[in-house]
mmCIF file of C-alpha atoms in Angstrom:
data_model
loop_
_atom_site.group_PDB
_atom_site.id
_atom_site.type_symbol
_atom_site.label_atom_id
_atom_site.label_comp_id
_atom_site.label_asym_id
_atom_site.label_seq_id
_atom_site.Cartn_x
_atom_site.Cartn_y
_atom_site.Cartn_z
ATOM 1 C CA MET O 1 139.721 76.416 180.492
ATOM 2 C CA HIS O 2 139.015 74.508 177.275
ATOM 3 C CA GLU O 3 142.587 74.008 175.966
ATOM 4 C CA ASN O 4 142.282 70.234 175.916
ATOM 5 C CA SER O 5 138.675 70.128 174.757
ATOM 6 C CA ARG O 6 138.749 69.676 171.019
ATOM 7 C CA SER O 7 137.628 66.827 168.806
ATOM 8 C CA ASP O 8 139.071 66.825 165.292
ATOM 9 C CA SER O 9 136.706 63.974 164.388
ATOM 10 C CA TYR O 10 133.638 65.922 165.551
ATOM 11 C CA ALA O 11 134.888 69.015 163.697
ATOM 12 C CA ALA O 12 135.273 66.948 160.531
ATOM 13 C CA ALA O 13 131.629 65.916 160.932
ATOM 14 C CA GLY O 14 130.621 69.585 161.002
ATOM 15 C CA VAL O 15 130.545 70.484 164.698
ATOM 16 C CA ASP O 16 133.300 72.677 166.129
ATOM 17 C CA ILE O 17 132.874 72.589 169.906
ATOM 18 C CA THR O 18 135.557 75.245 170.359
ATOM 19 C CA ALA O 19 133.338 77.679 168.443
ATOM 20 C CA GLY O 20 130.714 77.099 171.123
ATOM 21 C CA TYR O 21 133.195 78.025 173.849
ATOM 22 C CA LYS O 22 134.160 81.193 172.003
ATOM 23 C CA ALA O 23 130.501 82.124 171.505
ATOM 24 C CA VAL O 24 129.874 81.813 175.252
ATOM 25 C CA GLU O 25 132.830 84.071 176.019
ATOM 26 C CA LEU O 26 131.630 86.682 173.514
ATOM 27 C CA MET O 27 128.062 86.679 174.838
ATOM 28 C CA LYS O 28 128.950 87.039 178.522
ATOM 29 C CA GLN O 29 129.268 90.816 178.289
ATOM 30 C CA HIS O 30 125.688 91.002 177.025
ATOM 31 C CA ILE O 31 124.346 88.571 179.593
ATOM 32 C CA ASN O 32 125.908 90.578 182.409
ATOM 33 C CA ARG O 33 123.654 93.517 181.471
ATOM 34 C CA THR O 34 120.598 91.501 182.453
ATOM 35 C CA LYS O 35 121.663 90.421 185.933
ATOM 36 C CA ASN O 36 119.297 91.242 188.764
ATOM 37 C CA GLU O 37 119.002 90.392 192.451
ATOM 38 C CA GLY O 38 117.735 86.890 191.702
ATOM 39 C CA CYS O 39 120.804 85.695 189.774
ATOM 40 C CA LEU O 40 122.850 83.123 191.677
ATOM 41 C CA ASP O 41 125.542 81.944 189.265
ATOM 42 C CA ASP O 42 127.356 82.630 186.012
ATOM 43 C CA VAL O 43 126.471 81.226 182.614
ATOM 44 C CA GLY O 44 128.201 77.957 181.775
ATOM 45 C CA GLY O 45 126.760 75.521 184.303
ATOM 46 C CA PHE O 46 124.194 72.861 183.577
ATOM 47 C CA GLY O 47 121.237 74.905 184.832
ATOM 48 C CA GLY O 48 120.368 78.504 185.499
ATOM 49 C CA CYS O 49 119.720 79.264 189.162
ATOM 50 C CA PHE O 50 117.425 82.031 190.343
ATOM 51 C CA GLY O 51 116.599 83.013 193.911
ATOM 52 C CA LEU O 52 112.974 83.992 194.545
ATOM 53 C CA ASP O 53 112.231 87.029 196.681
ATOM 54 C CA LEU O 54 108.665 86.559 197.895
ATOM 55 C CA THR O 55 108.509 89.715 199.968
ATOM 56 C CA GLY O 56 104.984 91.126 199.847
ATOM 57 C CA ILE O 57 103.590 88.150 197.937
ATOM 58 C CA SER O 58 101.170 86.056 199.979
ATOM 59 C CA GLN O 59 100.352 83.388 197.374
ATOM 60 C CA PRO O 60 103.074 83.286 194.718
ATOM 61 C CA VAL O 61 102.098 81.940 191.316
ATOM 62 C CA LEU O 62 104.728 81.260 188.668
ATOM 63 C CA VAL O 63 103.661 82.034 185.102
ATOM 64 C CA SER O 64 105.674 80.652 182.176
ATOM 65 C CA GLY O 65 105.735 81.317 178.464
ATOM 66 C CA THR O 66 107.693 80.092 175.477
ATOM 67 C CA ASP O 67 107.798 81.207 171.850
ATOM 68 C CA GLY O 68 110.000 81.960 168.889
ATOM 69 C CA CYS O 69 110.268 84.605 166.181
ATOM 70 C CA GLY O 70 108.725 82.616 163.345
ATOM 71 C CA THR O 71 110.045 83.158 159.858
ATOM 72 C CA LYS O 72 111.107 86.705 160.723
ATOM 73 C CA VAL O 73 114.459 84.990 161.263
ATOM 74 C CA LYS O 74 114.628 84.453 157.487
ATOM 75 C CA LEU O 75 114.694 88.223 156.929
ATOM 76 C CA ALA O 76 117.377 88.718 159.583
ATOM 77 C CA ILE O 77 119.506 86.136 157.778
ATOM 78 C CA LEU O 78 118.964 87.769 154.366
ATOM 79 C CA MET O 79 119.844 91.209 155.756
ATOM 80 C CA ASP O 80 122.753 89.782 157.745
ATOM 81 C CA LYS O 81 121.454 91.739 160.740
ATOM 82 C CA HIS O 82 121.246 89.627 163.868
ATOM 83 C CA ASP O 83 121.328 92.054 166.807
ATOM 84 C CA THR O 84 117.568 92.725 167.084
ATOM 85 C CA ILE O 85 115.885 89.361 166.445
ATOM 86 C CA GLY O 86 116.609 88.413 170.057
ATOM 87 C CA ILE O 87 114.435 91.299 171.243
ATOM 88 C CA ASP O 88 111.568 89.663 169.364
ATOM 89 C CA ALA O 89 112.185 86.322 171.070
ATOM 90 C CA VAL O 90 111.997 87.924 174.510
ATOM 91 C CA ALA O 91 109.027 90.109 173.598
ATOM 92 C CA MET O 92 106.905 87.208 172.416
ATOM 93 C CA CYS O 93 107.317 85.513 175.790
ATOM 94 C CA VAL O 94 107.194 88.402 178.266
ATOM 95 C CA ASN O 95 104.306 90.149 176.516
ATOM 96 C CA ASP O 96 102.322 86.933 176.905
ATOM 97 C CA ILE O 97 102.882 86.440 180.618
ATOM 98 C CA ILE O 98 102.200 90.085 181.442
ATOM 99 C CA CYS O 99 98.643 89.411 180.226
ATOM 100 C CA CYS O 100 98.206 87.455 183.473
ATOM 101 C CA GLY O 101 99.737 90.277 185.491
ATOM 102 C CA ALA O 102 103.041 88.420 185.965
ATOM 103 C CA LYS O 103 106.348 90.226 186.387
ATOM 104 C CA PRO O 104 109.097 88.499 184.342
ATOM 105 C CA LEU O 105 111.882 87.014 186.463
ATOM 106 C CA PHE O 106 114.202 85.161 184.118
ATOM 107 C CA PHE O 107 114.652 84.089 180.522
ATOM 108 C CA LEU O 108 116.455 81.300 178.658
ATOM 109 C CA ASP O 109 117.184 81.184 174.929
ATOM 110 C CA TYR O 110 117.705 78.350 172.462
ATOM 111 C CA ILE O 111 119.593 78.887 169.219
ATOM 112 C CA ALA O 112 119.812 76.133 166.619
ATOM 113 C CA CYS O 113 122.232 76.829 163.781
ATOM 114 C CA GLY O 114 123.712 75.114 160.758
ATOM 115 C CA LYS O 115 127.163 76.378 161.722
ATOM 116 C CA ASN O 116 128.237 78.085 164.922
ATOM 117 C CA VAL O 117 129.822 81.397 163.986
ATOM 118 C CA PRO O 118 130.652 82.842 167.412
ATOM 119 C CA GLU O 119 130.387 86.470 166.358
ATOM 120 C CA LYS O 120 126.934 85.901 164.847
ATOM 121 C CA ILE O 121 125.713 83.994 167.910
ATOM 122 C CA ALA O 122 126.968 86.805 170.131
ATOM 123 C CA GLN O 123 124.982 89.333 168.065
ATOM 124 C CA ILE O 124 121.830 87.251 168.470
ATOM 125 C CA VAL O 125 122.367 87.022 172.221
ATOM 126 C CA ALA O 126 123.024 90.771 172.372
ATOM 127 C CA GLY O 127 119.451 91.247 171.138
ATOM 128 C CA VAL O 128 118.143 88.734 173.671
ATOM 129 C CA ALA O 129 119.963 90.624 176.413
ATOM 130 C CA GLU O 130 118.469 93.922 175.262
ATOM 131 C CA GLY O 131 114.988 92.407 175.390
ATOM 132 C CA CYS O 132 115.697 91.151 178.895
ATOM 133 C CA VAL O 133 116.864 94.601 179.996
ATOM 134 C CA GLN O 134 113.703 96.155 178.558
ATOM 135 C CA SER O 135 111.520 93.673 180.436
ATOM 136 C CA GLY O 136 113.512 93.437 183.666
ATOM 137 C CA ALA O 137 114.191 89.712 183.211
ATOM 138 C CA ALA O 138 117.539 88.076 183.877
ATOM 139 C CA LEU O 139 119.108 85.968 181.127
ATOM 140 C CA ILE O 140 120.192 83.021 183.285
ATOM 141 C CA GLY O 141 121.056 80.456 180.641
ATOM 142 C CA GLY O 142 120.449 79.018 177.221
ATOM 143 C CA GLU O 143 121.677 76.634 174.582
ATOM 144 C CA THR O 144 123.392 76.961 171.220
ATOM 145 C CA ALA O 145 123.105 73.785 169.145
ATOM 146 C CA GLU O 146 125.047 73.237 165.941
ATOM 147 C CA HIS O 147 123.061 71.097 163.495
ATOM 148 C CA PRO O 148 125.098 70.389 160.342
ATOM 149 C CA GLY O 149 123.037 68.615 157.728
ATOM 150 C CA LEU O 150 119.746 69.561 159.369
ATOM 151 C CA MET O 151 119.856 73.171 158.163
ATOM 152 C CA PRO O 152 122.087 75.173 155.802
ATOM 153 C CA VAL O 153 125.230 76.567 157.396
ATOM 154 C CA GLU O 154 123.976 80.165 157.260
ATOM 155 C CA ASP O 155 120.588 79.384 158.820
ATOM 156 C CA TYR O 156 119.523 79.465 162.446
ATOM 157 C CA ASP O 157 116.360 79.490 164.506
ATOM 158 C CA LEU O 158 115.730 81.164 167.829
ATOM 159 C CA ALA O 159 113.279 80.415 170.612
ATOM 160 C CA GLY O 160 112.934 81.467 174.214
ATOM 161 C CA TYR O 161 111.351 80.633 177.534
ATOM 162 C CA CYS O 162 110.516 82.927 180.432
ATOM 163 C CA THR O 163 109.091 82.629 183.921
ATOM 164 C CA GLY O 164 107.387 85.379 185.865
ATOM 165 C CA ILE O 165 105.605 85.753 189.176
ATOM 166 C CA VAL O 166 102.311 87.210 190.369
ATOM 167 C CA ASP O 167 100.430 87.143 193.647
ATOM 168 C CA LYS O 168 97.405 84.885 193.162
ATOM 169 C CA ALA O 169 95.071 87.652 194.312
ATOM 170 C CA LYS O 170 96.452 89.936 191.599
ATOM 171 C CA ILE O 171 96.052 87.600 188.634
ATOM 172 C CA ILE O 172 93.951 89.500 186.097
ATOM 173 C CA ASP O 173 90.355 88.369 186.468
ATOM 174 C CA ASN O 174 88.191 88.962 183.407
ATOM 175 C CA THR O 175 85.028 87.898 185.251
ATOM 176 C CA THR O 176 84.878 91.483 186.530
ATOM 177 C CA MET O 177 84.524 92.767 182.949
ATOM 178 C CA ALA O 178 81.181 94.418 182.229
ATOM 179 C CA GLU O 179 79.200 96.084 179.480
ATOM 180 C CA GLY O 180 80.449 99.625 179.001
ATOM 181 C CA ASP O 181 84.076 98.920 179.906
ATOM 182 C CA VAL O 182 86.621 100.509 177.601
ATOM 183 C CA VAL O 183 89.218 98.908 175.296
ATOM 184 C CA ILE O 184 92.563 100.706 175.179
ATOM 185 C CA ALA O 185 95.187 100.124 172.483
ATOM 186 C CA LEU O 186 98.931 100.089 173.020
ATOM 187 C CA PRO O 187 100.615 100.911 169.697
ATOM 188 C CA SER O 188 102.850 98.370 168.002
ATOM 189 C CA THR O 189 106.156 99.135 166.326
ATOM 190 C CA GLY O 190 105.121 97.285 163.174
ATOM 191 C CA ILE O 191 104.655 93.663 162.156
ATOM 192 C CA HIS O 192 106.225 92.463 165.411
ATOM 193 C CA SER O 193 106.825 88.699 164.981
ATOM 194 C CA ASN O 194 103.719 87.295 163.333
ATOM 195 C CA GLY O 195 102.411 86.916 159.814
ATOM 196 C CA PHE O 196 105.844 86.703 158.206
ATOM 197 C CA SER O 197 104.931 83.721 156.065
ATOM 198 C CA LEU O 198 102.402 85.983 154.333
ATOM 199 C CA CYS O 199 104.917 88.856 154.233
ATOM 200 C CA ARG O 200 107.437 86.580 152.584
ATOM 201 C CA LYS O 201 104.903 85.720 149.890
ATOM 202 C CA VAL O 202 103.681 89.288 149.349
ATOM 203 C CA PHE O 203 107.163 90.831 149.125
ATOM 204 C CA ASP O 204 108.886 87.785 147.549
ATOM 205 C CA ILE O 205 111.360 87.762 150.427
ATOM 206 C CA ASP O 206 112.623 84.237 149.800
ATOM 207 C CA HIS O 207 113.988 85.377 146.426
ATOM 208 C CA ASN O 208 115.608 88.439 148.019
ATOM 209 C CA ASN O 209 113.458 90.893 146.065
ATOM 210 C CA PRO O 210 115.574 94.035 145.426
ATOM 211 C CA GLU O 211 112.489 96.158 146.199
ATOM 212 C CA LEU O 212 113.022 95.194 149.835
ATOM 213 C CA TYR O 213 116.045 97.458 150.072
ATOM 214 C CA LEU O 214 114.765 100.641 148.446
ATOM 215 C CA PRO O 215 113.831 103.587 150.709
ATOM 216 C CA ARG O 216 110.106 104.292 150.525
ATOM 217 C CA GLU O 217 108.371 107.596 151.176
ATOM 218 C CA GLU O 218 105.330 105.944 152.794
ATOM 219 C CA LEU O 219 107.648 104.279 155.306
ATOM 220 C CA ASP O 220 109.303 107.601 156.250
ATOM 221 C CA GLY O 221 112.364 106.768 154.193
ATOM 222 C CA LYS O 222 112.837 103.280 155.578
ATOM 223 C CA THR O 223 113.132 100.267 153.324
ATOM 224 C CA ILE O 224 110.528 97.497 153.471
ATOM 225 C CA ALA O 225 113.174 95.194 154.956
ATOM 226 C CA GLU O 226 113.962 97.687 157.724
ATOM 227 C CA ALA O 227 110.282 98.190 158.518
ATOM 228 C CA LEU O 228 109.652 94.448 158.672
ATOM 229 C CA LEU O 229 112.677 93.782 160.884
ATOM 230 C CA THR O 230 111.721 96.456 163.448
ATOM 231 C CA PRO O 231 111.775 94.688 166.845
ATOM 232 C CA THR O 232 108.608 93.803 168.718
ATOM 233 C CA ARG O 233 107.603 96.357 171.335
ATOM 234 C CA ILE O 234 107.992 95.129 174.924
ATOM 235 C CA TYR O 235 105.109 96.376 177.093
ATOM 236 C CA VAL O 236 106.126 94.934 180.460
ATOM 237 C CA LYS O 237 107.219 98.031 182.349
ATOM 238 C CA SER O 238 104.307 100.219 181.279
ATOM 239 C CA VAL O 239 101.747 97.489 182.020
ATOM 240 C CA LEU O 240 103.274 96.715 185.431
ATOM 241 C CA ALA O 241 103.084 100.413 186.266
ATOM 242 C CA LEU O 242 99.441 100.426 185.203
ATOM 243 C CA LEU O 243 98.621 97.365 187.298
ATOM 244 C CA ASP O 244 100.024 99.106 190.380
ATOM 245 C CA GLU O 245 97.442 101.871 190.173
ATOM 246 C CA VAL O 246 94.463 100.763 188.079
ATOM 247 C CA LYS O 247 92.111 97.786 188.151
ATOM 248 C CA VAL O 248 92.719 96.082 184.811
ATOM 249 C CA LYS O 249 89.999 93.679 183.690
ATOM 250 C CA GLY O 250 91.652 92.071 180.694
ATOM 251 C CA ILE O 251 94.796 92.183 178.561
ATOM 252 C CA SER O 252 95.408 90.683 175.127
ATOM 253 C CA HIS O 253 98.735 90.403 173.334
ATOM 254 C CA ILE O 254 97.905 90.837 169.625
ATOM 255 C CA THR O 255 99.997 88.216 167.850
ATOM 256 C CA GLY O 256 99.287 85.629 165.135
ATOM 257 C CA GLY O 257 95.559 85.549 164.445
ATOM 258 C CA GLY O 258 95.304 89.301 164.888
ATOM 259 C CA PHE O 259 92.230 90.893 166.441
ATOM 260 C CA TYR O 260 89.854 88.002 165.813
ATOM 261 C CA GLU O 261 91.909 85.388 167.647
ATOM 262 C CA ASN O 262 93.613 87.334 170.422
ATOM 263 C CA ILE O 263 91.145 89.877 171.790
ATOM 264 C CA PRO O 264 88.561 87.150 172.603
ATOM 265 C CA ARG O 265 91.077 85.381 174.842
ATOM 266 C CA SER O 266 90.637 88.076 177.506
ATOM 267 C CA ILE O 267 86.839 88.467 177.235
ATOM 268 C CA PRO O 268 84.331 86.285 179.143
ATOM 269 C CA ASP O 269 81.338 84.595 177.508
ATOM 270 C CA GLY O 270 78.365 86.829 176.808
ATOM 271 C CA LEU O 271 80.504 89.885 176.117
ATOM 272 C CA GLY O 272 82.340 91.177 173.075
ATOM 273 C CA ALA O 273 84.699 93.983 172.099
ATOM 274 C CA LYS O 274 83.163 96.489 169.708
ATOM 275 C CA ILE O 275 86.175 97.978 167.972
ATOM 276 C CA ASP O 276 86.043 101.314 166.152
ATOM 277 C CA LYS O 277 88.183 100.702 163.070
ATOM 278 C CA THR O 278 88.324 104.433 162.343
ATOM 279 C CA ALA O 279 90.145 104.925 165.650
ATOM 280 C CA ILE O 280 92.899 102.411 164.896
ATOM 281 C CA ARG O 281 96.184 104.010 163.935
ATOM 282 C CA VAL O 282 97.077 101.583 161.157
ATOM 283 C CA LEU O 283 100.784 101.694 160.365
ATOM 284 C CA PRO O 284 101.895 102.254 156.746
ATOM 285 C CA ILE O 285 103.556 98.828 156.498
ATOM 286 C CA PHE O 286 100.138 97.182 156.834
ATOM 287 C CA ASP O 287 98.684 99.332 154.061
ATOM 288 C CA LEU O 288 101.613 98.263 151.905
ATOM 289 C CA ILE O 289 101.053 94.567 152.627
ATOM 290 C CA ALA O 290 97.342 94.837 151.822
ATOM 291 C CA LYS O 291 98.035 96.745 148.595
ATOM 292 C CA TRP O 292 100.880 94.599 147.258
ATOM 293 C CA GLY O 293 99.254 91.324 148.200
ATOM 294 C CA ASN O 294 95.655 92.316 147.440
ATOM 295 C CA ILE O 295 94.789 91.071 150.948
ATOM 296 C CA PRO O 296 91.145 91.538 152.074
ATOM 297 C CA GLU O 297 90.654 93.754 155.126
ATOM 298 C CA ARG O 298 89.278 90.935 157.262
ATOM 299 C CA ASP O 299 92.302 88.771 156.498
ATOM 300 C CA MET O 300 94.572 91.640 157.517
ATOM 301 C CA TYR O 301 92.815 91.983 160.891
ATOM 302 C CA ASN O 302 92.871 88.200 161.267
ATOM 303 C CA THR O 303 96.633 87.987 160.631
ATOM 304 C CA TYR O 304 98.319 91.162 161.843
ATOM 305 C CA ASN O 305 98.202 93.538 164.796
ATOM 306 C CA MET O 306 97.468 96.439 162.394
ATOM 307 C CA GLY O 307 99.284 98.858 164.706
ATOM 308 C CA VAL O 308 97.836 97.592 168.007
ATOM 309 C CA GLY O 309 100.318 95.442 169.888
ATOM 310 C CA MET O 310 98.223 94.985 172.990
ATOM 311 C CA SER O 311 94.671 95.749 174.132
ATOM 312 C CA ILE O 312 93.687 96.515 177.719
ATOM 313 C CA VAL O 313 90.199 96.682 179.220
ATOM 314 C CA VAL O 314 89.407 99.022 182.126
ATOM 315 C CA ALA O 315 86.304 100.601 183.643
ATOM 316 C CA PRO O 316 85.170 103.924 182.112
ATOM 317 C CA ALA O 317 86.117 105.782 185.299
ATOM 318 C CA ASP O 318 89.724 104.529 185.004
ATOM 319 C CA VAL O 319 90.349 105.405 181.359
ATOM 320 C CA ASP O 320 91.975 108.813 181.836
ATOM 321 C CA LYS O 321 94.276 107.581 184.580
ATOM 322 C CA ALA O 322 95.217 104.492 182.580
ATOM 323 C CA LEU O 323 96.096 106.545 179.512
ATOM 324 C CA GLU O 324 98.149 108.931 181.630
ATOM 325 C CA ILE O 325 100.176 106.122 183.211
ATOM 326 C CA LEU O 326 100.773 104.290 179.948
ATOM 327 C CA LYS O 327 101.851 107.449 178.150
ATOM 328 C CA ALA O 328 104.177 108.363 181.019
ATOM 329 C CA HIS O 329 105.945 105.043 180.452
ATOM 330 C CA GLY O 330 106.383 105.488 176.710
ATOM 331 C CA ASP O 331 103.252 103.908 175.246
ATOM 332 C CA ASP O 332 101.041 106.415 173.412
ATOM 333 C CA ALA O 333 97.881 104.543 174.359
ATOM 334 C CA TYR O 334 94.434 105.456 173.040
ATOM 335 C CA VAL O 335 90.834 104.188 173.100
ATOM 336 C CA ILE O 336 89.673 101.858 170.300
ATOM 337 C CA GLY O 337 86.408 100.405 171.570
ATOM 338 C CA THR O 338 83.993 99.312 174.254
ATOM 339 C CA ILE O 339 82.742 96.088 175.790
ATOM 340 C CA VAL O 340 79.193 95.187 174.756
ATOM 341 C CA ARG O 341 76.792 92.306 175.310
ATOM 342 C CA SER O 342 77.319 90.010 172.358
ATOM 343 C CA ASP O 343 77.894 86.426 171.323
ATOM 344 C CA ASP O 344 80.548 87.741 168.922
ATOM 345 C CA LYS O 345 83.770 88.277 170.838
ATOM 346 C CA VAL O 346 85.068 90.863 168.361
ATOM 347 C CA ILE O 347 82.930 93.296 166.382
ATOM 348 C CA LEU O 348 84.857 95.210 163.752
#
């Protein structure tokens, strides 16, 4: 297909277009795992096509999200482990749009690299594909851009974009939230994809601190590097199952800014979330960050998820059913607080 498509001059300038062709061929097997009924063509065209099935949806609303993995990519590069960072890219997008009640439909990725090494790019896309499988989204396209001179040859960055759909009548409406409603936590798998600039400082990641690679008892035998690189949990399927059976009044994806920035985004004026810190199942990696970096508790809760990847607000009468559904779908959910009348959106 590409036998005659080669530019020696472009290659001499640092861009090997044949490497891009090889990368596409290597990633196709991963992309094929994500195909669903909406996919209309193969990867390689100028745009990804997706057919909308609007059965049962009276007023379709498309919900879009875009994000990256932050400087977590730096750790993936140092560890030379590239097959999970793509899960993070998908998670950061789909976990956002599910807060509106939207079901993810499709996803596109963008990889910028100093040098296109097809095998490495294919590993990255394998992670993206896995994230898409976990969320039910189809990977319908993307872009790999080789940027010699803009970044070192071993470096890359990864970002993504997703679109989902929700019936207008089913968009989560926080105006129904009331005093006495209950805040449920969905556990995180660790740092997820936020706060890595602080992690890099605390653990001296940029200088490849050898302590990163030593097994630690408090991390159940994992190294710090392994714990930090653990992929972001994708909550789509469990939350969609919950939305089918329970009236959900608010959802927050706990990302950069932690509790103080994210929980308020789902709470209307005049109300606040009173969080019981003793109930939070703080993961050991956060204790380690606070200890090594001498980070004040408030800064920790204002930077990290602290073990809570998502918070969900339901009426008291729906708590038991909500917990049952979430646990049945793999999220060991638990109660961390209540909604109270307050001008402070988060009370910790």
